[in-house]
Short mmCIF file of C-alpha atoms in Angstrom, two decimals:
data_model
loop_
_atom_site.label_atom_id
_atom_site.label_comp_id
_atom_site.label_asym_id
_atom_site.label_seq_id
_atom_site.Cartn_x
_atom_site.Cartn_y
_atom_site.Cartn_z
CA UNK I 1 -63.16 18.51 13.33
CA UNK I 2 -60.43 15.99 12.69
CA UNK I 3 -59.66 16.54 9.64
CA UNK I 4 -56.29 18.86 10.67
CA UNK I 5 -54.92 15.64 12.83
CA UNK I 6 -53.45 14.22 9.99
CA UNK I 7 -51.12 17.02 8.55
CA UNK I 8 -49.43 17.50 11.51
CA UNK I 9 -48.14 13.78 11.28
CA UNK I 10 -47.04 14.82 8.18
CA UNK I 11 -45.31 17.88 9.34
CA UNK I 12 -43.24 15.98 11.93
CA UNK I 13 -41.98 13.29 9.35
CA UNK I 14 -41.35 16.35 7.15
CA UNK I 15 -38.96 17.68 9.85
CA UNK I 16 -37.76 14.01 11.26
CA UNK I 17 -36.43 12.70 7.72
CA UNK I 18 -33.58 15.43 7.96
CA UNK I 19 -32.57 14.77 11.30
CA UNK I 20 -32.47 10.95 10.51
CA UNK I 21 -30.29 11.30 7.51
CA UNK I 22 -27.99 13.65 9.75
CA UNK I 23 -27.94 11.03 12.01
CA UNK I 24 -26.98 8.05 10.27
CA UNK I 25 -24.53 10.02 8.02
CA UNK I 26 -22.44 11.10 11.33
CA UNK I 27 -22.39 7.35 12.64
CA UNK I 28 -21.33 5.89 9.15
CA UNK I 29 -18.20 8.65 9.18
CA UNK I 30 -17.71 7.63 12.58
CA UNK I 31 -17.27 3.89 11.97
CA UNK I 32 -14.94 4.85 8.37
CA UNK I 33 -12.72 7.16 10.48
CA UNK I 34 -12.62 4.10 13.45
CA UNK I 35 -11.19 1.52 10.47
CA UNK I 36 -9.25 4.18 8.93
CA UNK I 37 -7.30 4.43 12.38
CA UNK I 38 -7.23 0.84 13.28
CA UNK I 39 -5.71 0.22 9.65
CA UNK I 40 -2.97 2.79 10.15
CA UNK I 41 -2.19 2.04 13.71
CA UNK I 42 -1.17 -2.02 12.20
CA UNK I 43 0.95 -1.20 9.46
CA UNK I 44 4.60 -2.97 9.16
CA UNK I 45 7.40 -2.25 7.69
CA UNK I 46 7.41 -4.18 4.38
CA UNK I 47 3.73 -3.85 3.03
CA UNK I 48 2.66 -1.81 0.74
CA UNK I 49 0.57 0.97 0.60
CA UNK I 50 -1.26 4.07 -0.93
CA UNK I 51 -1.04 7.49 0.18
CA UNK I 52 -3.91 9.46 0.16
CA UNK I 53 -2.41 11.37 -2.92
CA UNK I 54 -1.86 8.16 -4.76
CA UNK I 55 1.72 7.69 -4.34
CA UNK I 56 2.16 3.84 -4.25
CA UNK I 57 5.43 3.26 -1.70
CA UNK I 58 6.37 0.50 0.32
CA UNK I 59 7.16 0.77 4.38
CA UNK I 60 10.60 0.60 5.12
CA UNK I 61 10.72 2.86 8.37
CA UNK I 62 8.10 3.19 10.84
CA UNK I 63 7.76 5.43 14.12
CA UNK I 64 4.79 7.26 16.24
CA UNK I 65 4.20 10.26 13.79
CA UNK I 66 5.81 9.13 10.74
CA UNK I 67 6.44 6.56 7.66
CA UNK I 68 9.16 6.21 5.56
CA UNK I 69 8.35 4.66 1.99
CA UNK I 70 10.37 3.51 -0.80
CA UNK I 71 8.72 4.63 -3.93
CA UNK I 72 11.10 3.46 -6.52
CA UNK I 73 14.64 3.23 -7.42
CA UNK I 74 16.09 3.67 -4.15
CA UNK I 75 14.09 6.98 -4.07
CA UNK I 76 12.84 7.17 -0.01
CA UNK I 77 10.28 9.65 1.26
CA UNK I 78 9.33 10.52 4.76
CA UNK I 79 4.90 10.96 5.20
CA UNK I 80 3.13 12.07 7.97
CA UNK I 81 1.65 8.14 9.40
CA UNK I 82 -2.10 9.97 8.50
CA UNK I 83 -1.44 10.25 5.19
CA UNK I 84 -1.79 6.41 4.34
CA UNK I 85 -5.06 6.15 2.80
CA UNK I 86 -4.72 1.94 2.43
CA UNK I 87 -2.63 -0.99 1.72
CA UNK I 88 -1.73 -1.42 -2.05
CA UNK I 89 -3.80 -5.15 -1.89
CA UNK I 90 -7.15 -2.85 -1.58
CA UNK I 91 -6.89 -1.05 -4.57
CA UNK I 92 -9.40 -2.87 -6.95
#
């Protein structure tokens, strides 16, 4: 008479684990797009930094929407502000 009780326990974890995962997985991007933000919203002219296609530059112009990095030589390029993926220091 009981013994069905027990499976649908199981069929509830079956279905929770998913959702869980889901879960966790959207507040983890959350928190790496939150840092990702704060780190670009504090950079200064001077440090340097990675683009998110690995071009190594350092800030010498900074306004709202843009950055403008020297990469070499005198060579200066103009990015979009979102495409610094991290300062230079973090690289490992």
């Amino acid at each position: 008479m009981f013994s069905g009780s027990g499976s649908g326990l199981g069929y509830l974890l079956i279905l929770a684990l998913p959702f869980l995962l889901l879960v966790f997985m959207m507040f983890t991007q959350r928190r790496r797009a939150q840092q990702i933000q704060a780190m670009q919203a504090s950079l200064a002219v001077g440090e340097e930094v990675v683009t998110t296609s690995g071009l190594y530059g350092t800030i010498v112009a900074l306004d709202d929407s843009s950055v403008t990095l020297d990469a070499g030589n005198g060579v200066q390029l103009r990015w979009d502000r979102r495409a610094i993926g991290m300062r230079a220091s973090e690289v490992a």
